Amino acid sequence: MTKYLINRILRSICSVIIVVGIVMLMVYSALDRNLIFAADPNYSHVKSNAKEVYMMQQWEKYGYLDYVPYADYLRELVRDDEITQETYDAVVRFSNEPDQDSAEVAEYVAKFTQEYESQGYTVVRLNAVMRGNTKRYQDGGEPRLYAYKNIPVLMRLVNYFTGLISVDNVNYVQEDIENRGLTFTWFDPVYGGEKFSPAIMGNGTQYKYLVYCDDTFPYIHQNLVKINLGLSYSIRQGIDVFTTMTETQGSYIYSTVTYPSGVEQSSADDLHSAAYSAGSLASGTPVVKANYVDDYTNVSTNKGGQSRIGYSFTMGIIAVILSYVLAIPLGITMALRKEKLLDKLGTLYIVFITAVPSLAYIFLFKSLGGAFGLPTTFDMEKPTWLMYVLPIISLALPSIANLMKWLRRYMIDQMNSDYVKFARSGGLSERQIFTKHILKNAIIPIIHGIPASVLGALTGAIITERVYVVPGVGNMLTRAINAFDNGVIVGMVLFYAVLTVTSIILGDVLMSLIDPRISFTSKAR
């Protein structure tokens, strides 16, 4: 069994990598990259050379290419002490035409061009766009110099998986800071230093609180290890996909917060999420300066709703439980009363659910539920359990039909098997034959699908969540596809793929535990 699991896990990892690679090839190569500007209000406002630079910046942000402006190249030289700030100021501006550059400017432009062309970049110099016959530039028409290189799919895939998991460390902050290192406290400063609450805090790390405790399940939390599925630019701009899926939503929860400076305020700020923001204290608002004593000022807020995964899982797991509770006894009854009234009614229900497009009966249930006063959309500001009713029904009904269909089929197949006839001839009662043989064998394939059903609740329901405006994972994916948000698409494909292969492996393990006759170690003969 162990050897089987290792081989299955290794094959699953390879499958996940291949699936993510194929999706990357599709979204970054097969689709027109200009589509990302379709819903971008800033795109139509920039003009002349600034528009081309904006396009390059956005394409780099969305992961299409690597973009290096000439000014960034010079700043890197200043940071590496290869040139002085005075030299930077002298050579950062160049003329409209190359032959008009000074000797010093031409030298660094040539160095920039040679260095990046040798690395396979394309170097582009945009001449100035003048305003009429004047010597003034058009809006955004200043001369530009930059280099860019499309990122190959293989390199993108390698970079994606090597950066999938990050571990915070004391060298994250590049600026010079005092007392760089880790500290442990039994009394968390967030609670004014008066409440027993162990925490590990960092200075020089990305997050101030690496491990901490609070009154929220699972009570021990961490910012030390982060999963990086990719950045979102349509759902939460610049926020990682995993964070977007797991952060809470809804109205703010206010409480008395003791800030690092000792100031107490009624606030929704979550100080345990404090992340480093360079220079924020020096250039921040008066409120920030009054509340904080260092640059760990970037905090999230406490909200009363669930996360996107929370909404999807709550809705999905109730639908799964409801499906199994109803489908198993109905499927068994249909098989035992084959061709009877109940069997015919169940078959009619199965045919209806299978034949009618899911979108059609979801809208039908939504209309009927709305007529009876049930909420037809989710309201995170005023949540109520009634808003789960229609989405759960829409999810459960097709699952019930599918389980009924297969359980009936498996049971009828087992009832016609030779071993059942031998059992009857051996004197076993019908009850013993049913419980010890027919049901036990027929239920095995159904049991194999339980892990997939449970883990599948985490992935959300794309159509159902879209129709009922559920702020869940499925709705998040459809919004990302409409906005061509490639980071979200790739990240969620990885999320789905991992859950899928995990559910298959768990299904195999569960099936072998239920029926000892199933072995994954013996070879076929």
Short mmCIF file of C-alpha atoms in Angstrom, two decimals:
data_model
loop_
_atom_site.label_atom_id
_atom_site.label_comp_id
_atom_site.label_asym_id
_atom_site.label_seq_id
_atom_site.Cartn_x
_atom_site.Cartn_y
_atom_site.Cartn_z
CA MET A 1 0.00 0.00 0.00
CA THR A 2 2.84 2.40 0.86
CA LYS A 3 4.55 1.79 -2.47
CA TYR A 4 1.27 2.36 -4.28
CA LEU A 5 0.69 5.66 -2.46
CA ILE A 6 4.19 6.93 -3.21
CA ASN A 7 3.86 6.07 -6.90
CA ARG A 8 0.37 7.57 -7.04
CA ILE A 9 1.50 10.78 -5.35
CA LEU A 10 4.47 11.15 -7.71
CA ARG A 11 2.27 10.60 -10.75
CA SER A 12 -0.27 13.05 -9.35
CA ILE A 13 2.40 15.73 -8.89
CA CYS A 14 3.50 15.24 -12.51
CA SER A 15 -0.14 15.46 -13.64
CA VAL A 16 -0.68 18.71 -11.72
CA ILE A 17 2.45 20.27 -13.22
CA ILE A 18 1.39 19.26 -16.74
CA VAL A 19 -2.13 20.65 -16.25
CA VAL A 20 -0.82 23.98 -14.95
CA GLY A 21 1.67 24.12 -17.83
CA ILE A 22 -1.08 23.56 -20.40
CA VAL A 23 -3.24 26.29 -18.83
CA MET A 24 -0.28 28.69 -18.83
CA LEU A 25 0.35 27.92 -22.49
CA MET A 26 -3.29 28.66 -23.28
CA VAL A 27 -3.72 31.90 -21.33
CA TYR A 28 -0.29 33.40 -22.02
CA SER A 29 0.26 32.25 -25.61
CA ALA A 30 -3.02 31.29 -27.28
CA LEU A 31 -5.11 34.25 -26.09
CA ASP A 32 -4.63 37.82 -27.32
CA ARG A 33 -2.85 39.68 -24.53
CA ASN A 34 -4.55 42.93 -25.53
CA LEU A 35 -7.79 41.53 -24.08
CA ILE A 36 -6.67 42.53 -20.60
CA PHE A 37 -7.29 46.18 -21.56
CA ALA A 38 -10.92 45.60 -22.54
CA ALA A 39 -12.21 46.61 -19.11
CA ASP A 40 -9.26 48.83 -18.11
CA PRO A 41 -10.46 52.45 -17.66
CA ASN A 42 -6.88 53.76 -17.52
CA TYR A 43 -5.95 52.42 -20.94
CA SER A 44 -8.02 54.93 -22.88
CA HIS A 45 -6.68 57.87 -20.85
CA VAL A 46 -2.98 57.45 -21.59
CA LYS A 47 -1.64 58.71 -24.91
CA SER A 48 1.38 58.64 -27.20
CA ASN A 49 4.49 56.91 -25.87
CA ALA A 50 2.98 56.66 -22.39
CA LYS A 51 0.36 54.26 -23.74
CA GLU A 52 2.99 51.83 -25.02
CA VAL A 53 4.87 52.03 -21.73
CA TYR A 54 1.61 51.45 -19.83
CA MET A 55 0.93 48.37 -21.97
CA MET A 56 4.39 47.00 -21.17
CA GLN A 57 3.89 47.65 -17.46
CA GLN A 58 0.53 45.87 -17.47
CA TRP A 59 1.83 42.92 -19.49
CA GLU A 60 4.66 42.53 -16.99
CA LYS A 61 2.18 42.77 -14.10
CA TYR A 62 0.02 40.04 -15.66
CA GLY A 63 3.05 37.83 -16.25
CA TYR A 64 3.45 38.01 -20.02
CA LEU A 65 6.94 39.50 -20.17
CA ASP A 66 9.86 41.00 -18.30
CA TYR A 67 10.01 44.77 -18.75
CA VAL A 68 13.07 46.91 -17.88
CA PRO A 69 12.91 50.72 -18.28
CA TYR A 70 16.18 52.55 -18.85
CA ALA A 71 15.68 54.57 -15.65
CA ASP A 72 15.33 51.37 -13.59
CA TYR A 73 18.58 50.10 -15.08
CA LEU A 74 20.36 53.28 -13.96
CA ARG A 75 18.83 53.10 -10.48
CA GLU A 76 20.19 49.58 -10.15
CA LEU A 77 23.65 50.93 -10.99
CA VAL A 78 23.26 53.57 -8.28
CA ARG A 79 22.23 50.93 -5.71
CA ASP A 80 25.26 48.83 -6.66
CA ASP A 81 27.53 51.90 -6.31
CA GLU A 82 28.61 51.60 -9.97
CA ILE A 83 27.53 55.18 -10.69
CA THR A 84 26.77 58.18 -8.51
CA GLN A 85 23.45 59.95 -8.13
CA GLU A 86 24.93 62.88 -10.05
CA THR A 87 25.76 60.61 -12.99
CA TYR A 88 22.24 59.21 -12.86
CA ASP A 89 20.75 62.70 -13.05
CA ALA A 90 23.05 63.54 -15.97
CA VAL A 91 22.32 60.49 -18.15
CA VAL A 92 18.73 59.54 -17.29
CA ARG A 93 17.34 62.00 -19.85
CA PHE A 94 18.21 61.50 -23.49
CA SER A 95 17.41 63.35 -26.68
CA ASN A 96 14.72 62.85 -29.24
CA GLU A 97 17.20 61.36 -31.74
CA PRO A 98 20.20 59.13 -30.89
CA ASP A 99 22.64 61.39 -32.74
CA GLN A 100 21.61 64.29 -30.50
CA ASP A 101 22.67 62.53 -27.28
CA SER A 102 25.72 63.78 -25.42
CA ALA A 103 28.72 61.47 -25.29
CA GLU A 104 27.98 60.50 -21.67
CA VAL A 105 24.31 59.77 -22.36
CA ALA A 106 25.18 57.80 -25.50
CA GLU A 107 27.65 55.71 -23.47
CA TYR A 108 25.04 54.52 -20.96
CA VAL A 109 22.35 54.07 -23.58
CA ALA A 110 24.78 51.84 -25.48
CA LYS A 111 25.62 49.89 -22.30
CA PHE A 112 21.93 49.38 -21.58
CA THR A 113 21.29 48.23 -25.16
CA GLN A 114 24.26 45.88 -25.28
CA GLU A 115 23.60 44.29 -21.87
CA TYR A 116 19.95 43.47 -22.50
CA GLU A 117 20.25 42.48 -26.15
CA SER A 118 22.93 39.99 -25.09
CA GLN A 119 20.31 38.46 -22.74
CA GLY A 120 17.75 38.07 -25.50
CA TYR A 121 15.74 41.22 -24.76
CA THR A 122 14.31 43.50 -27.41
CA VAL A 123 15.41 47.11 -26.84
CA VAL A 124 12.95 49.81 -27.94
CA ARG A 125 13.62 53.54 -28.21
CA LEU A 126 10.57 55.71 -28.73
CA ASN A 127 11.24 59.15 -30.13
CA ALA A 128 9.41 62.10 -28.64
CA VAL A 129 5.98 63.07 -29.93
CA MET A 130 5.88 66.86 -30.22
CA ARG A 131 2.88 69.12 -29.76
CA GLY A 132 2.40 70.78 -33.15
CA ASN A 133 5.34 72.94 -34.22
CA THR A 134 6.29 73.80 -30.66
CA LYS A 135 9.22 72.36 -28.77
CA ARG A 136 6.91 70.93 -26.15
CA TYR A 137 6.10 67.22 -25.85
CA GLN A 138 2.60 65.93 -26.35
CA ASP A 139 0.94 64.52 -23.22
CA GLY A 140 2.82 61.28 -22.60
CA GLY A 141 5.01 61.95 -25.62
CA GLU A 142 8.38 62.06 -23.87
CA PRO A 143 11.14 59.91 -25.41
CA ARG A 144 11.30 56.43 -23.90
CA LEU A 145 13.89 53.67 -23.79
CA TYR A 146 13.17 50.20 -22.47
CA ALA A 147 13.90 46.50 -22.95
CA TYR A 148 11.46 43.62 -22.83
CA LYS A 149 11.50 39.86 -23.24
CA ASN A 150 8.59 37.44 -23.41
CA ILE A 151 8.77 34.83 -20.67
CA PRO A 152 8.93 31.27 -22.07
CA VAL A 153 6.28 28.92 -20.72
CA LEU A 154 8.86 26.52 -19.27
CA MET A 155 10.63 29.31 -17.37
CA ARG A 156 7.29 30.68 -16.18
CA LEU A 157 6.31 27.21 -14.97
CA VAL A 158 9.60 26.74 -13.10
CA ASN A 159 9.39 30.19 -11.50
CA TYR A 160 5.80 29.57 -10.50
CA PHE A 161 6.43 26.29 -8.68
CA THR A 162 9.73 27.39 -7.09
CA GLY A 163 7.93 30.39 -5.60
CA LEU A 164 4.81 28.47 -4.62
CA ILE A 165 5.75 28.36 -0.93
CA SER A 166 7.66 31.13 0.82
CA VAL A 167 9.02 31.20 4.36
CA ASP A 168 9.37 34.54 6.10
CA ASN A 169 12.82 35.40 7.44
CA VAL A 170 14.63 38.23 9.19
CA ASN A 171 16.41 39.27 5.99
CA TYR A 172 13.20 40.10 4.12
CA VAL A 173 13.58 43.84 4.79
CA GLN A 174 16.44 45.19 2.70
CA GLU A 175 16.67 48.57 4.46
CA ASP A 176 18.91 49.09 7.47
CA ILE A 177 16.88 48.53 10.63
CA GLU A 178 17.76 48.12 14.29
CA ASN A 179 17.34 44.96 16.37
CA ARG A 180 16.83 42.64 13.41
CA GLY A 181 15.77 39.21 14.65
CA LEU A 182 13.05 37.18 16.39
CA THR A 183 11.53 37.63 19.84
CA PHE A 184 9.20 35.45 21.90
CA THR A 185 6.63 36.80 24.31
CA TRP A 186 4.11 35.20 26.63
CA PHE A 187 2.00 38.38 26.70
CA ASP A 188 0.97 39.64 23.29
CA PRO A 189 1.27 43.46 22.88
CA VAL A 190 -1.91 43.40 20.78
CA TYR A 191 -3.80 42.76 24.02
CA GLY A 192 -1.94 45.50 25.86
CA GLY A 193 0.61 43.05 27.27
CA GLU A 194 -1.88 42.00 29.95
CA LYS A 195 -3.35 38.83 28.45
CA PHE A 196 -1.51 35.50 28.47
CA SER A 197 -1.10 34.90 24.73
CA PRO A 198 2.20 33.48 23.41
CA ALA A 199 3.56 34.93 20.17
CA ILE A 200 6.71 34.85 18.04
CA MET A 201 7.47 38.29 16.61
CA GLY A 202 9.97 39.34 13.99
CA ASN A 203 11.90 42.46 13.08
CA GLY A 204 13.27 42.50 9.56
CA THR A 205 10.66 39.94 8.53
CA GLN A 206 7.77 40.63 6.15
CA TYR A 207 5.20 40.11 8.93
CA LYS A 208 5.62 41.33 12.47
CA TYR A 209 3.69 38.38 13.95
CA LEU A 210 5.00 35.05 12.68
CA VAL A 211 3.10 32.83 15.14
CA TYR A 212 0.39 34.03 17.50
CA CYS A 213 -2.69 32.91 19.43
CA ASP A 214 -6.18 34.32 19.64
CA ASP A 215 -9.76 33.27 20.43
CA THR A 216 -10.62 32.27 16.85
CA PHE A 217 -10.48 28.68 15.62
CA PRO A 218 -7.95 27.05 15.25
CA TYR A 219 -6.58 29.39 17.98
CA ILE A 220 -2.95 29.12 16.85
CA HIS A 221 -2.20 31.08 13.66
CA GLN A 222 0.88 31.79 11.61
CA ASN A 223 2.25 34.18 9.00
CA LEU A 224 5.55 32.32 8.74
CA VAL A 225 4.76 30.08 5.75
CA LYS A 226 2.73 31.46 2.87
CA ILE A 227 1.24 29.79 -0.20
CA ASN A 228 1.67 31.95 -3.29
CA LEU A 229 -0.79 30.99 -6.03
CA GLY A 230 -0.26 34.22 -7.97
CA LEU A 231 -1.40 37.82 -7.77
CA SER A 232 -4.91 38.97 -8.59
CA TYR A 233 -5.63 42.19 -10.48
CA SER A 234 -9.40 41.98 -10.93
CA ILE A 235 -10.67 40.55 -7.63
CA ARG A 236 -8.21 42.07 -5.14
CA GLN A 237 -5.56 44.12 -6.90
CA GLY A 238 -2.05 43.01 -6.01
CA ILE A 239 -3.25 40.43 -3.45
CA ASP A 240 -2.32 36.75 -3.72
CA VAL A 241 -5.00 34.34 -4.91
CA PHE A 242 -4.75 32.13 -1.81
CA THR A 243 -5.10 35.14 0.48
CA THR A 244 -8.06 36.35 -1.57
CA MET A 245 -9.77 32.98 -1.16
CA THR A 246 -9.14 32.69 2.59
CA GLU A 247 -9.62 36.25 3.89
CA THR A 248 -12.91 37.13 5.56
CA GLN A 249 -15.54 39.32 3.91
CA GLY A 250 -18.56 41.33 4.98
CA SER A 251 -19.04 44.19 7.44
CA TYR A 252 -16.29 45.37 9.75
CA ILE A 253 -16.02 44.07 13.32
CA TYR A 254 -14.95 46.83 15.67
CA SER A 255 -13.25 46.32 19.01
CA THR A 256 -10.92 48.19 21.31
CA VAL A 257 -7.47 47.91 19.76
CA THR A 258 -4.23 48.72 21.59
CA TYR A 259 -1.76 49.99 18.98
CA PRO A 260 2.02 49.57 19.33
CA SER A 261 2.33 53.18 20.51
CA GLY A 262 -0.06 52.44 23.37
CA VAL A 263 -2.98 54.32 21.83
CA GLU A 264 -6.35 52.61 22.31
CA GLN A 265 -9.04 53.05 19.67
CA SER A 266 -12.24 51.39 18.51
CA SER A 267 -11.05 49.87 15.24
CA ALA A 268 -11.41 46.91 12.89
CA ASP A 269 -7.65 46.72 12.29
CA ASP A 270 -6.10 43.28 12.72
CA LEU A 271 -2.69 44.02 14.20
CA HIS A 272 -1.68 40.38 13.92
CA SER A 273 -1.56 40.85 10.13
CA ALA A 274 0.87 43.79 10.30
CA ALA A 275 3.27 43.65 7.35
CA TYR A 276 6.32 45.79 6.59
CA SER A 277 5.81 48.86 4.40
CA ALA A 278 9.05 50.75 3.75
CA GLY A 279 8.97 54.36 4.90
CA SER A 280 5.30 54.26 5.84
CA LEU A 281 5.83 55.74 9.29
CA ALA A 282 7.88 58.66 8.00
CA SER A 283 5.51 59.48 5.13
CA GLY A 284 2.27 58.17 6.65
CA THR A 285 -0.81 59.98 7.81
CA PRO A 286 -0.96 61.55 11.28
CA VAL A 287 -3.13 58.63 12.41
CA VAL A 288 -0.43 56.15 11.38
CA LYS A 289 2.30 58.16 13.07
CA ALA A 290 0.25 58.32 16.26
CA ASN A 291 -0.57 54.61 16.34
CA TYR A 292 2.65 52.90 15.24
CA VAL A 293 6.28 52.99 16.28
CA ASP A 294 7.82 51.26 13.23
CA ASP A 295 7.07 50.55 9.56
CA TYR A 296 4.91 47.48 10.28
CA THR A 297 1.78 49.47 9.43
CA ASN A 298 0.18 47.49 6.59
CA VAL A 299 -2.69 45.69 8.34
CA SER A 300 -5.85 43.96 7.18
CA THR A 301 -9.24 44.36 8.86
CA ASN A 302 -11.53 42.05 10.81
CA LYS A 303 -14.81 41.33 9.04
CA GLY A 304 -17.90 39.48 10.13
CA GLY A 305 -18.51 37.28 7.09
CA GLN A 306 -16.85 34.13 5.89
CA SER A 307 -14.04 33.78 3.39
CA ARG A 308 -14.70 32.78 -0.22
CA ILE A 309 -13.70 29.22 0.60
CA GLY A 310 -15.87 29.41 3.70
CA TYR A 311 -19.00 30.34 1.77
CA SER A 312 -18.36 27.71 -0.91
CA PHE A 313 -17.55 24.96 1.59
CA THR A 314 -20.49 25.71 3.89
CA MET A 315 -22.88 25.58 0.98
CA GLY A 316 -21.18 22.60 -0.67
CA ILE A 317 -20.75 20.36 2.37
CA ILE A 318 -24.40 20.74 3.42
CA ALA A 319 -25.42 19.83 -0.13
CA VAL A 320 -23.12 16.77 -0.02
CA ILE A 321 -24.52 15.56 3.31
CA LEU A 322 -28.06 16.11 2.10
CA SER A 323 -27.31 14.23 -1.11
CA TYR A 324 -25.98 11.11 0.59
CA VAL A 325 -28.64 11.10 3.31
CA LEU A 326 -31.43 11.16 0.71
CA ALA A 327 -29.88 9.35 -2.26
CA ILE A 328 -28.68 6.17 -0.53
CA PRO A 329 -32.06 5.06 0.95
CA LEU A 330 -33.90 6.15 -2.21
CA GLY A 331 -31.46 4.30 -4.47
CA ILE A 332 -31.71 1.15 -2.34
CA THR A 333 -35.51 1.33 -2.35
CA MET A 334 -35.60 1.79 -6.13
CA ALA A 335 -33.43 -1.30 -6.61
CA LEU A 336 -35.48 -3.43 -4.21
CA ARG A 337 -38.73 -2.28 -5.81
CA LYS A 338 -37.61 -2.44 -9.40
CA GLU A 339 -40.33 -1.47 -11.94
CA LYS A 340 -42.65 -0.42 -9.10
CA LEU A 341 -44.15 3.05 -8.69
CA LEU A 342 -41.35 4.46 -6.55
CA ASP A 343 -38.75 3.17 -8.99
CA LYS A 344 -40.58 4.79 -11.91
CA LEU A 345 -40.91 8.11 -10.09
CA GLY A 346 -37.23 8.04 -9.15
CA THR A 347 -36.26 7.23 -12.75
CA LEU A 348 -38.41 10.12 -13.98
CA TYR A 349 -36.63 12.46 -11.56
CA ILE A 350 -33.22 11.19 -12.69
CA VAL A 351 -34.10 11.67 -16.37
CA PHE A 352 -35.42 15.19 -15.71
CA ILE A 353 -32.33 16.35 -13.83
CA THR A 354 -30.00 14.73 -16.39
CA ALA A 355 -31.83 16.02 -19.47
CA VAL A 356 -32.53 19.60 -18.39
CA PRO A 357 -29.49 21.93 -18.54
CA SER A 358 -28.30 22.85 -15.06
CA LEU A 359 -28.61 26.57 -15.75
CA ALA A 360 -32.29 26.10 -16.63
CA TYR A 361 -33.38 24.36 -13.43
CA ILE A 362 -31.20 26.62 -11.28
CA PHE A 363 -33.07 29.64 -12.62
CA LEU A 364 -36.32 27.71 -12.18
CA PHE A 365 -35.58 27.02 -8.50
CA LYS A 366 -34.47 30.64 -8.05
CA SER A 367 -37.75 31.92 -9.45
CA LEU A 368 -39.85 29.52 -7.39
CA GLY A 369 -37.88 30.27 -4.22
CA GLY A 370 -38.19 34.01 -4.77
CA ALA A 371 -41.95 33.61 -5.16
CA PHE A 372 -42.04 32.00 -1.69
CA GLY A 373 -39.99 34.81 -0.16
CA LEU A 374 -36.60 33.08 0.02
CA PRO A 375 -33.49 35.23 -0.61
CA THR A 376 -32.26 34.84 -4.20
CA THR A 377 -28.88 36.55 -3.66
CA PHE A 378 -26.29 36.61 -0.88
CA ASP A 379 -26.10 39.61 1.42
CA MET A 380 -22.84 39.72 3.38
CA GLU A 381 -23.87 42.85 5.28
CA LYS A 382 -27.05 41.23 6.66
CA PRO A 383 -26.37 37.48 6.52
CA THR A 384 -29.13 34.97 7.23
CA TRP A 385 -29.24 31.19 6.97
CA LEU A 386 -32.15 31.47 4.53
CA MET A 387 -29.82 32.71 1.79
CA TYR A 388 -28.19 29.26 1.74
CA VAL A 389 -31.44 27.41 1.04
CA LEU A 390 -31.79 27.88 -2.73
CA PRO A 391 -28.09 27.38 -3.62
CA ILE A 392 -27.97 24.21 -1.49
CA ILE A 393 -31.09 22.84 -3.18
CA SER A 394 -29.67 23.66 -6.60
CA LEU A 395 -26.47 21.80 -5.72
CA ALA A 396 -28.05 18.84 -3.95
CA LEU A 397 -30.71 17.85 -6.50
CA PRO A 398 -28.36 16.80 -9.33
CA SER A 399 -26.07 15.02 -6.83
CA ILE A 400 -29.03 13.11 -5.42
CA ALA A 401 -30.06 12.02 -8.91
CA ASN A 402 -26.55 10.88 -9.80
CA LEU A 403 -26.10 8.88 -6.59
CA MET A 404 -29.55 7.30 -6.92
CA LYS A 405 -28.83 6.28 -10.50
CA TRP A 406 -25.52 4.60 -9.80
CA LEU A 407 -26.51 2.94 -6.52
CA ARG A 408 -29.62 1.47 -8.17
CA ARG A 409 -27.52 0.23 -11.07
CA TYR A 410 -24.84 -1.32 -8.84
CA MET A 411 -27.42 -3.02 -6.62
CA ILE A 412 -29.38 -4.52 -9.51
CA ASP A 413 -26.13 -5.78 -11.00
CA GLN A 414 -25.18 -7.41 -7.68
CA MET A 415 -28.66 -8.90 -7.23
CA ASN A 416 -28.29 -10.75 -10.53
CA SER A 417 -24.82 -12.12 -9.69
CA ASP A 418 -24.15 -15.84 -9.32
CA TYR A 419 -22.91 -15.54 -5.74
CA VAL A 420 -26.35 -14.27 -4.67
CA LYS A 421 -27.96 -17.39 -6.13
CA PHE A 422 -25.45 -19.60 -4.29
CA ALA A 423 -26.13 -17.69 -1.07
CA ARG A 424 -29.85 -18.36 -1.40
CA SER A 425 -29.22 -22.02 -2.07
CA GLY A 426 -27.00 -22.10 1.01
CA GLY A 427 -29.91 -21.09 3.19
CA LEU A 428 -29.09 -17.44 3.90
CA SER A 429 -32.07 -15.19 4.47
CA GLU A 430 -32.83 -12.33 2.10
CA ARG A 431 -31.90 -9.86 4.83
CA GLN A 432 -28.48 -11.49 5.29
CA ILE A 433 -27.89 -11.61 1.55
CA PHE A 434 -28.82 -7.95 1.22
CA THR A 435 -26.77 -6.56 4.11
CA LYS A 436 -23.70 -8.82 3.93
CA HIS A 437 -23.34 -9.16 0.19
CA ILE A 438 -25.44 -7.01 -2.12
CA LEU A 439 -25.28 -3.69 -0.26
CA LYS A 440 -21.67 -4.15 0.81
CA ASN A 441 -20.47 -4.69 -2.75
CA ALA A 442 -22.76 -2.12 -4.36
CA ILE A 443 -21.80 0.65 -1.95
CA ILE A 444 -18.03 0.42 -2.64
CA PRO A 445 -18.02 2.62 -5.78
CA ILE A 446 -20.24 5.14 -3.97
CA ILE A 447 -17.79 5.27 -1.04
CA HIS A 448 -14.93 5.93 -3.47
CA GLY A 449 -16.58 9.21 -4.43
CA ILE A 450 -16.99 10.55 -0.89
CA PRO A 451 -13.56 12.27 -0.67
CA ALA A 452 -14.15 13.89 -4.06
CA SER A 453 -17.53 15.17 -2.90
CA VAL A 454 -16.15 16.58 0.36
CA LEU A 455 -13.05 18.19 -1.14
CA GLY A 456 -15.08 19.33 -4.13
CA ALA A 457 -17.10 21.49 -1.76
CA LEU A 458 -13.97 23.65 -1.36
CA THR A 459 -13.83 24.42 -5.08
CA GLY A 460 -17.27 26.00 -5.16
CA ALA A 461 -19.95 25.73 -7.82
CA ILE A 462 -19.29 28.01 -10.78
CA ILE A 463 -22.80 28.27 -12.24
CA THR A 464 -24.71 28.16 -8.94
CA GLU A 465 -22.54 30.78 -7.27
CA ARG A 466 -22.79 33.04 -10.30
CA VAL A 467 -26.59 32.83 -10.42
CA TYR A 468 -27.09 33.41 -6.68
CA VAL A 469 -24.23 35.94 -6.42
CA VAL A 470 -22.46 33.81 -3.81
CA PRO A 471 -19.13 35.43 -2.82
CA GLY A 472 -17.39 32.07 -3.11
CA VAL A 473 -14.54 30.43 -4.99
CA GLY A 474 -16.63 29.48 -8.04
CA ASN A 475 -17.84 33.04 -8.54
CA MET A 476 -14.28 34.26 -8.13
CA LEU A 477 -13.13 32.07 -11.03
CA THR A 478 -15.83 33.31 -13.41
CA ARG A 479 -14.98 36.93 -12.59
CA ALA A 480 -11.31 36.23 -13.25
CA ILE A 481 -12.05 34.61 -16.61
CA ASN A 482 -14.21 37.56 -17.67
CA ALA A 483 -11.44 39.99 -16.69
CA PHE A 484 -8.62 37.85 -18.21
CA ASP A 485 -6.98 37.80 -14.79
CA ASN A 486 -4.39 35.15 -15.61
CA GLY A 487 -2.89 34.96 -12.14
CA VAL A 488 -6.22 33.96 -10.62
CA ILE A 489 -6.98 31.49 -13.43
CA VAL A 490 -3.65 29.67 -13.10
CA GLY A 491 -3.75 29.73 -9.28
CA MET A 492 -7.24 28.29 -9.12
CA VAL A 493 -6.45 25.63 -11.72
CA LEU A 494 -3.60 24.50 -9.46
CA PHE A 495 -5.98 24.58 -6.46
CA TYR A 496 -8.58 22.49 -8.32
CA ALA A 497 -5.99 20.06 -9.66
CA VAL A 498 -4.46 19.39 -6.23
CA LEU A 499 -7.88 18.77 -4.69
CA THR A 500 -8.84 16.46 -7.56
CA VAL A 501 -5.80 14.19 -7.38
CA THR A 502 -5.97 14.21 -3.56
CA SER A 503 -9.61 13.10 -3.64
CA ILE A 504 -8.78 10.24 -6.03
CA ILE A 505 -5.99 8.95 -3.78
CA LEU A 506 -8.15 9.27 -0.66
CA GLY A 507 -10.97 7.47 -2.47
CA ASP A 508 -8.68 4.54 -3.24
CA VAL A 509 -7.46 4.39 0.36
CA LEU A 510 -11.00 4.58 1.75
CA MET A 511 -12.19 1.88 -0.63
CA SER A 512 -9.41 -0.47 0.46
CA LEU A 513 -10.23 0.15 4.14
CA ILE A 514 -13.91 -0.66 3.60
CA ASP A 515 -13.24 -3.79 1.57
CA PRO A 516 -10.08 -5.71 2.59
CA ARG A 517 -10.36 -7.74 -0.63
CA ILE A 518 -9.17 -4.68 -2.55
CA SER A 519 -5.40 -4.54 -2.62
CA PHE A 520 -3.11 -2.15 -4.47
CA THR A 521 0.00 -4.23 -3.95
CA SER A 522 -0.74 -7.47 -5.77
CA LYS A 523 -0.03 -7.69 -9.47
CA ALA A 524 -2.59 -8.73 -12.05
CA ARG A 525 -2.31 -12.33 -13.25
#
